[in-house]
Coordinates of N, CA, C and O in Angstrom, one line a residue:
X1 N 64.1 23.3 -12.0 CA 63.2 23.7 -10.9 C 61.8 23.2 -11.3 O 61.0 22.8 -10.4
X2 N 61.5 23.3 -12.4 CA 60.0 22.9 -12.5 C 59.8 21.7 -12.8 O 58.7 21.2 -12.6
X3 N 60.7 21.0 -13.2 CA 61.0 19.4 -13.3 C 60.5 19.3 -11.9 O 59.4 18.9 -11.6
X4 N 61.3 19.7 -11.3 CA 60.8 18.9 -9.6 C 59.5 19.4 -9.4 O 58.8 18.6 -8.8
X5 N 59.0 20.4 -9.7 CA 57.3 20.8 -9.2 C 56.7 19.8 -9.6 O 56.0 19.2 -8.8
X6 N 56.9 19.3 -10.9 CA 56.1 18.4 -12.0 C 56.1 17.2 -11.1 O 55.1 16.7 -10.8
X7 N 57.4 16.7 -10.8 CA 57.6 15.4 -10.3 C 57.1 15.2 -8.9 O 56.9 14.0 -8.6
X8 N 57.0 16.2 -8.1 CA 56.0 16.1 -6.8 C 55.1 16.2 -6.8 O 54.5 15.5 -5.9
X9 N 54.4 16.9 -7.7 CA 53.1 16.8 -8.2 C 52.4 15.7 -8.8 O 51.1 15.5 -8.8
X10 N 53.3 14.8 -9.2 CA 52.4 13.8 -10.0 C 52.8 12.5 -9.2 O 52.0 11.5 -9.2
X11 N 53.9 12.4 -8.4 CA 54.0 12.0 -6.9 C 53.1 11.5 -6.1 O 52.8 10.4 -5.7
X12 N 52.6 13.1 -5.8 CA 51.2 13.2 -4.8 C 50.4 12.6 -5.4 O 50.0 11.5 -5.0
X13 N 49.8 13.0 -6.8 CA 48.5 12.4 -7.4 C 48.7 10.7 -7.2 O 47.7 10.0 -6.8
X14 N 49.6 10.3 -7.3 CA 49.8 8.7 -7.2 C 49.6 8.2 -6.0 O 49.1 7.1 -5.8
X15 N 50.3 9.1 -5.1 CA 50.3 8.5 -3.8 C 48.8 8.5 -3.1 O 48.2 7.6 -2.5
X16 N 48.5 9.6 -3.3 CA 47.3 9.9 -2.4 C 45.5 9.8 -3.8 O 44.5 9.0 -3.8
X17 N 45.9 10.7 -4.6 CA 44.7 10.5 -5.5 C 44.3 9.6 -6.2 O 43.1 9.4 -6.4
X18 N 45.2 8.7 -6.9 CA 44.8 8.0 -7.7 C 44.7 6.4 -7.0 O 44.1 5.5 -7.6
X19 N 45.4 6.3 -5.5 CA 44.8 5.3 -4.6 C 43.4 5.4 -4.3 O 42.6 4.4 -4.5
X20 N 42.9 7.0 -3.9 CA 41.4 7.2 -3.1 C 40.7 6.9 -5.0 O 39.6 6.4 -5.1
X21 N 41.1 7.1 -5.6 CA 40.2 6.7 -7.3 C 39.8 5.3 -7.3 O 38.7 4.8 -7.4
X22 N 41.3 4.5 -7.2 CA 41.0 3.1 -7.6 C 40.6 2.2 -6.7 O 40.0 1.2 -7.0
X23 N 40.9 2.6 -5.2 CA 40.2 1.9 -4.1 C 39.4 3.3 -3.3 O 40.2 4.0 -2.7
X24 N 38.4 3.6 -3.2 CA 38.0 4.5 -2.6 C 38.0 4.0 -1.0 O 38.0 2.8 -0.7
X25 N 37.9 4.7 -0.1 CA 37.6 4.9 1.4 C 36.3 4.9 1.9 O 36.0 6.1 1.6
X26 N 35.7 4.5 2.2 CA 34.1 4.6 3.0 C 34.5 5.7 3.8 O 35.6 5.9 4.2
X27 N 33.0 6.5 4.0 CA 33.0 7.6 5.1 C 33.0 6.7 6.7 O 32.8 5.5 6.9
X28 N 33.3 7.6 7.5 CA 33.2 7.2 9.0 C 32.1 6.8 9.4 O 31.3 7.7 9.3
X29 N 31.7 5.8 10.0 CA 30.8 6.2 10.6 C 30.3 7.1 11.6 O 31.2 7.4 12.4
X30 N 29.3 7.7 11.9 CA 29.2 8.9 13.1 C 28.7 8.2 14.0 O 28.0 7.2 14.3
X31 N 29.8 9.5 14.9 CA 29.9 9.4 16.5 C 28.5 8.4 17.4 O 28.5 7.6 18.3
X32 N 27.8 8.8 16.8 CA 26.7 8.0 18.1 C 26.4 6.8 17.3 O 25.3 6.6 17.7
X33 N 26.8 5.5 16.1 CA 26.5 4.9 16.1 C 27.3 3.6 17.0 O 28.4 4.0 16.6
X34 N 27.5 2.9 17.6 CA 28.5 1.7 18.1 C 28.5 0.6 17.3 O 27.5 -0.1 16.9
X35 N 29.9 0.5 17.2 CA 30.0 -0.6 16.7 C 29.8 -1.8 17.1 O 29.4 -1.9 18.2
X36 N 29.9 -2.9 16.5 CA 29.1 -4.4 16.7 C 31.0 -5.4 16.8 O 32.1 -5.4 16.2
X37 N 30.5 -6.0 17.7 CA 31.7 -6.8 18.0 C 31.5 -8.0 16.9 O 30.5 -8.5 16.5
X38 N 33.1 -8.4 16.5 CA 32.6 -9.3 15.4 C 32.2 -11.1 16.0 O 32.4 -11.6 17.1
X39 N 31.7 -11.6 14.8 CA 31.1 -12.5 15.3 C 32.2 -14.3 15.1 O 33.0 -14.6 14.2
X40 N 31.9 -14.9 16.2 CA 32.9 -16.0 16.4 C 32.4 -17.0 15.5 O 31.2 -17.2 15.1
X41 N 33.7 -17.8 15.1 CA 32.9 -18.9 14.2 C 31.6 -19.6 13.9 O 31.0 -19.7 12.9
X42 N 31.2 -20.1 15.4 CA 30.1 -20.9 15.6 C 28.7 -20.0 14.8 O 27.8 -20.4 14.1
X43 N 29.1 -18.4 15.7 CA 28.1 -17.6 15.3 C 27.7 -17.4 13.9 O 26.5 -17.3 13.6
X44 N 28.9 -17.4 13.1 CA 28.6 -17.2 11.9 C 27.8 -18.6 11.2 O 26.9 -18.5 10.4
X45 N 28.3 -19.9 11.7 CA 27.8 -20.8 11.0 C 26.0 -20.8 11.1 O 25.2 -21.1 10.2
X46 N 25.8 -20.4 12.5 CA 24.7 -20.2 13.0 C 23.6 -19.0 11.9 O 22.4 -19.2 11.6
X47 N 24.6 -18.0 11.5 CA 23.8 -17.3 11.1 C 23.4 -17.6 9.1 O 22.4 -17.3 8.4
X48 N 24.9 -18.2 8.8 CA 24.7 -18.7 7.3 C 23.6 -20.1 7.5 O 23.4 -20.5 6.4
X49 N 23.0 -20.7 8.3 CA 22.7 -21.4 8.6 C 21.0 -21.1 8.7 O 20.1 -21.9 8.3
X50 N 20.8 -20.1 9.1 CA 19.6 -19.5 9.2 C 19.0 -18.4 8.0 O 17.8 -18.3 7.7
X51 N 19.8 -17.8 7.6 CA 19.9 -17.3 6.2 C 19.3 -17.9 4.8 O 18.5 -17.4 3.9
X52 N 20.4 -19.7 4.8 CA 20.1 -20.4 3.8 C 18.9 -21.0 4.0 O 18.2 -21.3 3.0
X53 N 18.3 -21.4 5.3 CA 16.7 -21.7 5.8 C 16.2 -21.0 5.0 O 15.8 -21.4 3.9
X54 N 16.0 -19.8 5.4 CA 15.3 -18.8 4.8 C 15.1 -18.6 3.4 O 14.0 -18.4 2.8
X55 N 16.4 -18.6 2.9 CA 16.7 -18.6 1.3 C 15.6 -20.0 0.5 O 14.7 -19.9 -0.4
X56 N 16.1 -21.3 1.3 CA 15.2 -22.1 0.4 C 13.8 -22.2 0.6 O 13.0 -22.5 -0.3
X57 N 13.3 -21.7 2.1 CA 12.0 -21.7 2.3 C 11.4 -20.4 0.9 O 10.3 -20.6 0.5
X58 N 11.9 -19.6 0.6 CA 11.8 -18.6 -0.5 C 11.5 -19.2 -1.6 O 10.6 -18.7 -2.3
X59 N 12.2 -20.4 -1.8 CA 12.1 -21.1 -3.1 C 11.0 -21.8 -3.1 O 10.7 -22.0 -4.2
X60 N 10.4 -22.2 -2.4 CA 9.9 -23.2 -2.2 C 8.3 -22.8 -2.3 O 7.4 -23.6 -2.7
X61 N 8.0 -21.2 -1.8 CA 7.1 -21.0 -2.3 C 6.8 -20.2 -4.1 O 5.9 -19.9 -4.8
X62 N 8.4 -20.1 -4.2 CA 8.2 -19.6 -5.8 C 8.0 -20.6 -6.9 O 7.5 -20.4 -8.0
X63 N 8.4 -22.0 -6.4 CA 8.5 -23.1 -7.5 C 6.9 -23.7 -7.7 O 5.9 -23.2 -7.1
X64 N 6.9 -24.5 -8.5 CA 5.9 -25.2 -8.6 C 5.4 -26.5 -7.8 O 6.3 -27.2 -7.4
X65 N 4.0 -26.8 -7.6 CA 4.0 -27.9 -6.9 C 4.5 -29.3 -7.0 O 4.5 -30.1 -6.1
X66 N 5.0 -29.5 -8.3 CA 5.5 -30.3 -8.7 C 6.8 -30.7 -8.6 O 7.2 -31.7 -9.1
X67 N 7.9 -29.6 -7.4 CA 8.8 -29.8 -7.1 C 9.0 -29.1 -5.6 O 9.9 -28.5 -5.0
X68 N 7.2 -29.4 -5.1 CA 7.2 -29.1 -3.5 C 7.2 -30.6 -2.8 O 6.9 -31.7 -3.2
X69 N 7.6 -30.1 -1.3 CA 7.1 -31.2 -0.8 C 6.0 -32.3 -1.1 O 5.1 -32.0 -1.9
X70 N 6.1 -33.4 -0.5 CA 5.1 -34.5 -0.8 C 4.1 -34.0 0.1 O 2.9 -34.3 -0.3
X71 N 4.2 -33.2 1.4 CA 2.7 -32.9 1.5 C 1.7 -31.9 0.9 O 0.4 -31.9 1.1
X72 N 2.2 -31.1 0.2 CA 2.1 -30.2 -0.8 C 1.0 -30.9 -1.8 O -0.1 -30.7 -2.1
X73 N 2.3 -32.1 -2.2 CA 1.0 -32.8 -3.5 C -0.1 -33.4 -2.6 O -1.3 -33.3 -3.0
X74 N 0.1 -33.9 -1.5 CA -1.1 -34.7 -1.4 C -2.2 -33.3 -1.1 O -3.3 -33.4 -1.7
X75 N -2.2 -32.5 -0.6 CA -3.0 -31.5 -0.3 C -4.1 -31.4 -1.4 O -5.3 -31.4 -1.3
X76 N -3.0 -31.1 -2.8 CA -3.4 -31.2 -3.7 C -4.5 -31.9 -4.6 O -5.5 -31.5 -5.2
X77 N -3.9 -33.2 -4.6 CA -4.7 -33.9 -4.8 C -5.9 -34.5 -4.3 O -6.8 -35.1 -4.9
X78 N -5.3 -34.1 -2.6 CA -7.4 -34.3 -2.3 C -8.4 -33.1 -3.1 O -9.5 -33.3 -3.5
X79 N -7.7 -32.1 -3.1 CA -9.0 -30.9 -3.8 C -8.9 -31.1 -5.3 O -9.2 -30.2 -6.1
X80 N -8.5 -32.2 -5.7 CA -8.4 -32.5 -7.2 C -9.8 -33.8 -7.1 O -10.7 -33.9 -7.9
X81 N -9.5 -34.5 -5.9 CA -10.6 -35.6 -6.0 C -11.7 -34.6 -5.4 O -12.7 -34.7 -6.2
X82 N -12.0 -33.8 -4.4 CA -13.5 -33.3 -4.1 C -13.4 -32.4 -5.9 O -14.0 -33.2 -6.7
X83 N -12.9 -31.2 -6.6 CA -13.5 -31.1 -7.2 C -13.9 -32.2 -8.5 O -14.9 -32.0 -9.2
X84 N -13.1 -33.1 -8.5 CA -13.8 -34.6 -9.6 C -15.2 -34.6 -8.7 O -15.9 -35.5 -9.0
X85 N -15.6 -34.0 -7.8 CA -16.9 -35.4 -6.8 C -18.3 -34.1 -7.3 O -19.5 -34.4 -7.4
X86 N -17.4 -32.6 -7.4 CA -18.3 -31.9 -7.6 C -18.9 -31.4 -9.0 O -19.8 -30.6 -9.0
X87 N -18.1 -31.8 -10.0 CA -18.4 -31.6 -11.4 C -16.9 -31.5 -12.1 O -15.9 -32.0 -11.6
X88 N -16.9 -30.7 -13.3 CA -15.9 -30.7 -13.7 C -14.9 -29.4 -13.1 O -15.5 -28.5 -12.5
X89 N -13.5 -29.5 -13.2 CA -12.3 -28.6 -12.3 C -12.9 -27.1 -13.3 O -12.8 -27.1 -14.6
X90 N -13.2 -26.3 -12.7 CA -13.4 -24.7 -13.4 C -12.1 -24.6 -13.8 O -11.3 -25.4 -13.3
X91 N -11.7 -23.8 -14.7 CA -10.8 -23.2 -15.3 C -10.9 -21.8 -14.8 O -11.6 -20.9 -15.3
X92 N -10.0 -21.6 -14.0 CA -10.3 -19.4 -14.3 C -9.5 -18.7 -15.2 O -8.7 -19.2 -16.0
X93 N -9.9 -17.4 -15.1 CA -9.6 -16.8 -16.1 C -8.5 -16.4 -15.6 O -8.4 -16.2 -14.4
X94 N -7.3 -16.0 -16.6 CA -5.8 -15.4 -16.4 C -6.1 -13.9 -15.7 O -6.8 -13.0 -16.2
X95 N -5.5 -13.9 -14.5 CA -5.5 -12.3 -13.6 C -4.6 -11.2 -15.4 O -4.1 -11.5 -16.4
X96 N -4.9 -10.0 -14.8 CA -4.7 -9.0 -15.8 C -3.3 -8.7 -16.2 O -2.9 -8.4 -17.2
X97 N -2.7 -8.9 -14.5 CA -0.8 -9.3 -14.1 C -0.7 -10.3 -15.5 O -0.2 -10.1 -16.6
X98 N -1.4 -11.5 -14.8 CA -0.6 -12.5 -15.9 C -1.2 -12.2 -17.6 O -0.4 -12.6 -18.5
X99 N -2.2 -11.6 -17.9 CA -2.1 -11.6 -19.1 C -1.2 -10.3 -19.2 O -0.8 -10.3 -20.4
X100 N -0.9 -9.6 -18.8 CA 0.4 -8.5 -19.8 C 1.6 -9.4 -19.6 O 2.6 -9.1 -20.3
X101 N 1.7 -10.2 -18.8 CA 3.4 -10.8 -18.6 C 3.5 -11.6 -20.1 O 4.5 -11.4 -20.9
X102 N 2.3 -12.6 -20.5 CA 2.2 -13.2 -21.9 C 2.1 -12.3 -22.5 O 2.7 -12.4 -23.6
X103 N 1.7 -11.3 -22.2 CA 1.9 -10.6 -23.8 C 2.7 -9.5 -24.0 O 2.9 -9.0 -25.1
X104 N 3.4 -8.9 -22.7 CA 5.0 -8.8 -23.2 C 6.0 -9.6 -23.6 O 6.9 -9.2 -24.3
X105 N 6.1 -11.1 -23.0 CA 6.7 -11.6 -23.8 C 6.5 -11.8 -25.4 O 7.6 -12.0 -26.0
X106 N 5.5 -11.6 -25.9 CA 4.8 -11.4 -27.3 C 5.7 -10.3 -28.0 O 5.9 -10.0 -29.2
X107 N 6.2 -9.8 -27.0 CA 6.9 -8.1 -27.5 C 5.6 -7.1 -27.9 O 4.4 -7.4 -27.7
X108 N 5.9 -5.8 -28.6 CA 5.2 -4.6 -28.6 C 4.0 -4.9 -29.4 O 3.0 -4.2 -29.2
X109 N 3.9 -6.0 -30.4 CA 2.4 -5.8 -31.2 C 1.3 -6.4 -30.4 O 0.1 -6.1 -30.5
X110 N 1.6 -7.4 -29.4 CA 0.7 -7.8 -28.6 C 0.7 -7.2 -27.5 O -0.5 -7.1 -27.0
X111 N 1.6 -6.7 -26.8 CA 1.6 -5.8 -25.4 C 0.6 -4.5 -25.9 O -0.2 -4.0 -25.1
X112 N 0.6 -3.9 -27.0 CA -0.3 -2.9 -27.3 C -2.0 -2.8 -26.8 O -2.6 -1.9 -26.3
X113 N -2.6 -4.1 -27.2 CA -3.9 -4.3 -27.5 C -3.6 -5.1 -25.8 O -4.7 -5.0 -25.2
X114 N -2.9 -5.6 -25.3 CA -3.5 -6.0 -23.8 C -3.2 -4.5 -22.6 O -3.9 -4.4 -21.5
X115 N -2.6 -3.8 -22.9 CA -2.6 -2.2 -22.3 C -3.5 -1.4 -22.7 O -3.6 -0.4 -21.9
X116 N -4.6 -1.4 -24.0 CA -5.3 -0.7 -24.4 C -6.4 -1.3 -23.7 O -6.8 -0.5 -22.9
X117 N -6.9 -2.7 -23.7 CA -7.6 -3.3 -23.0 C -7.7 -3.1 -21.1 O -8.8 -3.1 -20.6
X118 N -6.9 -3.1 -20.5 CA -5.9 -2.9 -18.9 C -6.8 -0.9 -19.6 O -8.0 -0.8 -19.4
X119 N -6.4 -0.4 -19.9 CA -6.7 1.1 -20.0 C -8.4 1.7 -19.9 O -8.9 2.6 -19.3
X120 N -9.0 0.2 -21.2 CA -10.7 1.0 -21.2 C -11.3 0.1 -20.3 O -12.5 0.2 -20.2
X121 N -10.5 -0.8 -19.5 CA -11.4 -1.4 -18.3 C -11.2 -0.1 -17.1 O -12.3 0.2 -16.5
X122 N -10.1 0.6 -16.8 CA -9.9 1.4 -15.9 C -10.9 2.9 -16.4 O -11.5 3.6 -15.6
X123 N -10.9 3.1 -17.7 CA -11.8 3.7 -17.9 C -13.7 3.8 -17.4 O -14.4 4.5 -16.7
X124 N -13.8 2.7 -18.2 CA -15.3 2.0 -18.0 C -15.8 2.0 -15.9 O -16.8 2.3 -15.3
X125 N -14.6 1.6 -15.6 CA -14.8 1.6 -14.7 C -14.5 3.2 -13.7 O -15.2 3.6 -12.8
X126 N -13.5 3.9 -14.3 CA -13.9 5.3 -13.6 C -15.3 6.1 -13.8 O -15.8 7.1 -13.2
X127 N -15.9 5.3 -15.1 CA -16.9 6.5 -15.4 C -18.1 5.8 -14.7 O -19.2 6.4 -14.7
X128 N -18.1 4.7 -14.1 CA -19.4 3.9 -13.9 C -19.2 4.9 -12.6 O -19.9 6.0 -12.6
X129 N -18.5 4.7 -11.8 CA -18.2 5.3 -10.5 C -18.4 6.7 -10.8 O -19.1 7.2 -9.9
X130 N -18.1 7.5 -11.5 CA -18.0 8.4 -11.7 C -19.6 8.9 -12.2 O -19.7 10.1 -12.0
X131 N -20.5 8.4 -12.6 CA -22.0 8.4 -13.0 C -22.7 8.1 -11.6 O -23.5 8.8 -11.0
X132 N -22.2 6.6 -10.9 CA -23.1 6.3 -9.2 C -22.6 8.0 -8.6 O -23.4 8.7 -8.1
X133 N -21.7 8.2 -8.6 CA -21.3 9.7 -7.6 C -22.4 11.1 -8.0 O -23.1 11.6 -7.1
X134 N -22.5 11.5 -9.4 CA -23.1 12.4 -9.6 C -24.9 12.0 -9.5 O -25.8 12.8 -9.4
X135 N -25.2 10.5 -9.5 CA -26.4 10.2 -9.6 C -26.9 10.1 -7.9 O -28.1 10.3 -7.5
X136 N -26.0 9.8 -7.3 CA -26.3 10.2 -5.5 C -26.5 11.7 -5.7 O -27.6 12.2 -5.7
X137 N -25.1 12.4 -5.7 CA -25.2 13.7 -5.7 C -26.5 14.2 -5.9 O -27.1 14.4 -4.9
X138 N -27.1 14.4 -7.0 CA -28.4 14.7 -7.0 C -29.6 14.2 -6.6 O -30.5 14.9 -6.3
X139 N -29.5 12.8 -6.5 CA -30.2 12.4 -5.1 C -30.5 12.9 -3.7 O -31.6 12.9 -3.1
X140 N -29.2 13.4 -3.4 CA -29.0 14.0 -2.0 C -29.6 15.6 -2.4 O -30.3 16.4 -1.8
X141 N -29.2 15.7 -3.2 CA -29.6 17.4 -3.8 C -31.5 17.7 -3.5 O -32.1 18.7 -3.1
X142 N -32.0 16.3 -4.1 CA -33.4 16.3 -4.1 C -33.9 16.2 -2.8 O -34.8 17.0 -2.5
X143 N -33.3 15.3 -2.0 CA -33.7 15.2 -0.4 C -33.8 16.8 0.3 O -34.8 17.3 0.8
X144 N -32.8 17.1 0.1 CA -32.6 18.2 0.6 C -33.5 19.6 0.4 O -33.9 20.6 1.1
X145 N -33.4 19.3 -0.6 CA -34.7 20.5 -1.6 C -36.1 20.0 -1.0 O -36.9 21.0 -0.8
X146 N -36.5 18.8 -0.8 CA -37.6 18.6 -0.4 C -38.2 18.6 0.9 O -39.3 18.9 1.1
X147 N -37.1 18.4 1.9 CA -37.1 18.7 3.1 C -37.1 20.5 3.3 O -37.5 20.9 4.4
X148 N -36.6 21.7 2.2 CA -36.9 22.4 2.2 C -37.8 22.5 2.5 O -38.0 22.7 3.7
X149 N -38.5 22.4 1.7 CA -40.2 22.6 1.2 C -41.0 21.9 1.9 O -42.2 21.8 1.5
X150 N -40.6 21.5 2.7 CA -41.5 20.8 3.7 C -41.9 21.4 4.8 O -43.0 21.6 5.2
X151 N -40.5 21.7 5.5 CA -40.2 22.4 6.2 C -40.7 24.4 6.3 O -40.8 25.2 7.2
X152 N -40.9 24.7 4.3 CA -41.8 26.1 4.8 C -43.0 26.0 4.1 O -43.4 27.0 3.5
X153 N -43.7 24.7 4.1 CA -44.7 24.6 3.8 C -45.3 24.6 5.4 O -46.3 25.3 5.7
X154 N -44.8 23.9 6.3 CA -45.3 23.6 7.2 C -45.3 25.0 8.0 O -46.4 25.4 8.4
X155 N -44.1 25.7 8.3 CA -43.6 26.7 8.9 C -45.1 27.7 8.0 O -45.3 28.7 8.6
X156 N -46.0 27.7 6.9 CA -46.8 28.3 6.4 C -48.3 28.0 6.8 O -49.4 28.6 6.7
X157 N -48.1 26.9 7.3 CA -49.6 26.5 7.9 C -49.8 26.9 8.8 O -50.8 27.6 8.9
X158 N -48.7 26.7 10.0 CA -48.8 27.7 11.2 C -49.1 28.6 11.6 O -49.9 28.9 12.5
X159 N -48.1 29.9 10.5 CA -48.7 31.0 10.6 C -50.2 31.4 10.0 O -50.9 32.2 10.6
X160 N -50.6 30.7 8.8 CA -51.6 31.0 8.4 C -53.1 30.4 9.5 O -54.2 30.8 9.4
X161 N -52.7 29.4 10.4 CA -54.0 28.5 10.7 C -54.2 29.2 12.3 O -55.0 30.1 12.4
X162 N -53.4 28.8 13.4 CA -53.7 29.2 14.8 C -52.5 30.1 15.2 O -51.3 29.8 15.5
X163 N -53.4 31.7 14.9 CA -52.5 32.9 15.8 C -52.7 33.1 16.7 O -51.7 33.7 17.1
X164 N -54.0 32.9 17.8 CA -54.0 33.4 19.0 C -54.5 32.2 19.8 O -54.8 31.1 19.3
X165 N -54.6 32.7 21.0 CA -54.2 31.3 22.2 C -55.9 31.2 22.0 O -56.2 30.1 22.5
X166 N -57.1 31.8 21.5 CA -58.4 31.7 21.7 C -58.7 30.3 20.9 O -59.4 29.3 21.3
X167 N -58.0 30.3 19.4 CA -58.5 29.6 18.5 C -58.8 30.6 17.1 O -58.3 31.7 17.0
X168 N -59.6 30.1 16.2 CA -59.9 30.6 15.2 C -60.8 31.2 15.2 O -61.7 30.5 15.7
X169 N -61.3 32.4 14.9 CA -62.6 33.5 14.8 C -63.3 33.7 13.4 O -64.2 34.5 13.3

């Protein structure tokens, strides 16, 4: 008798559980969404077709000029001849992006000192802003105090100079 419990039991687990384990079931979709009729050959070619457009135009701004289009180089090379006409080509300086990317690839003893650097610029720079804010602040503080005092200096002449409609006695 318990043989057969055992044997139905482990039955089910095979039939039903250990299918939904190794191939699981997606949930249903719900009631209000509609489904999409599928798409005919042509359609599909149509859409891998527009896809892979897309895919290489992607590439094409990630690579280098050197493996862009030919109008690309010549572009190039006219702002290579105006800057020859205008002195020598500037060099700029590495964005802050690109210097941590070099210097994680360095690994941790050089990524340290370009994050410490990336850290007391954001510093330097909260406190500058942070000094213009309090140095308005008080600026405005003084305006305001002065216009006080302006205001019951004046409101003091008044009363002190012409009280009645005659004039001064």
């Amino acid at each position: 008798m318990k043989l057969k419990i055992v044997w139905r039991k482990v039955s089910d687990y095979v039939r039903y559980d250990l299918k939904e384990i190794a191939f699981p079931s997606s949930l249903p979709d719900p009631p209000h969404i509609k489904k999409r009729r599928k798409l005919s050959l042509k359609e599909r070619y149509l859409v891998l077709k527009e896809a892979s457009r897309l895919y290489a135009a992607s590439w094409v701004r990630d690579i280098g000029p050197e493996l862009r289009p030919n109008d690309y180089k010549k572009k190039r090379e006219i702002e290579d001849e105006s800057d020859e006409e205008y002195g020598s080509r500037k060099q700029k300086e590495p964005s802050t992006l690109e210097d941590l990317a070099v210097a994680a690839r360095g690994g941790m003893e050089t990524l340290r000192p370009a994050l410490q650097r990336v850290y007391m610029t954001r510093a330097s720079a909260y406190k500058d802003a942070l000094k213009s804010f309090i140095q308005g602040y008080q600026e405005g503080i003084q305006q305001t105090m002065e216009k006080n005092k302006d205001s019951k200096s004046s409101e003091d002449t008044d009363a002190s100079g012409w009280t009645s409609s005659k004039g001064p006695t």
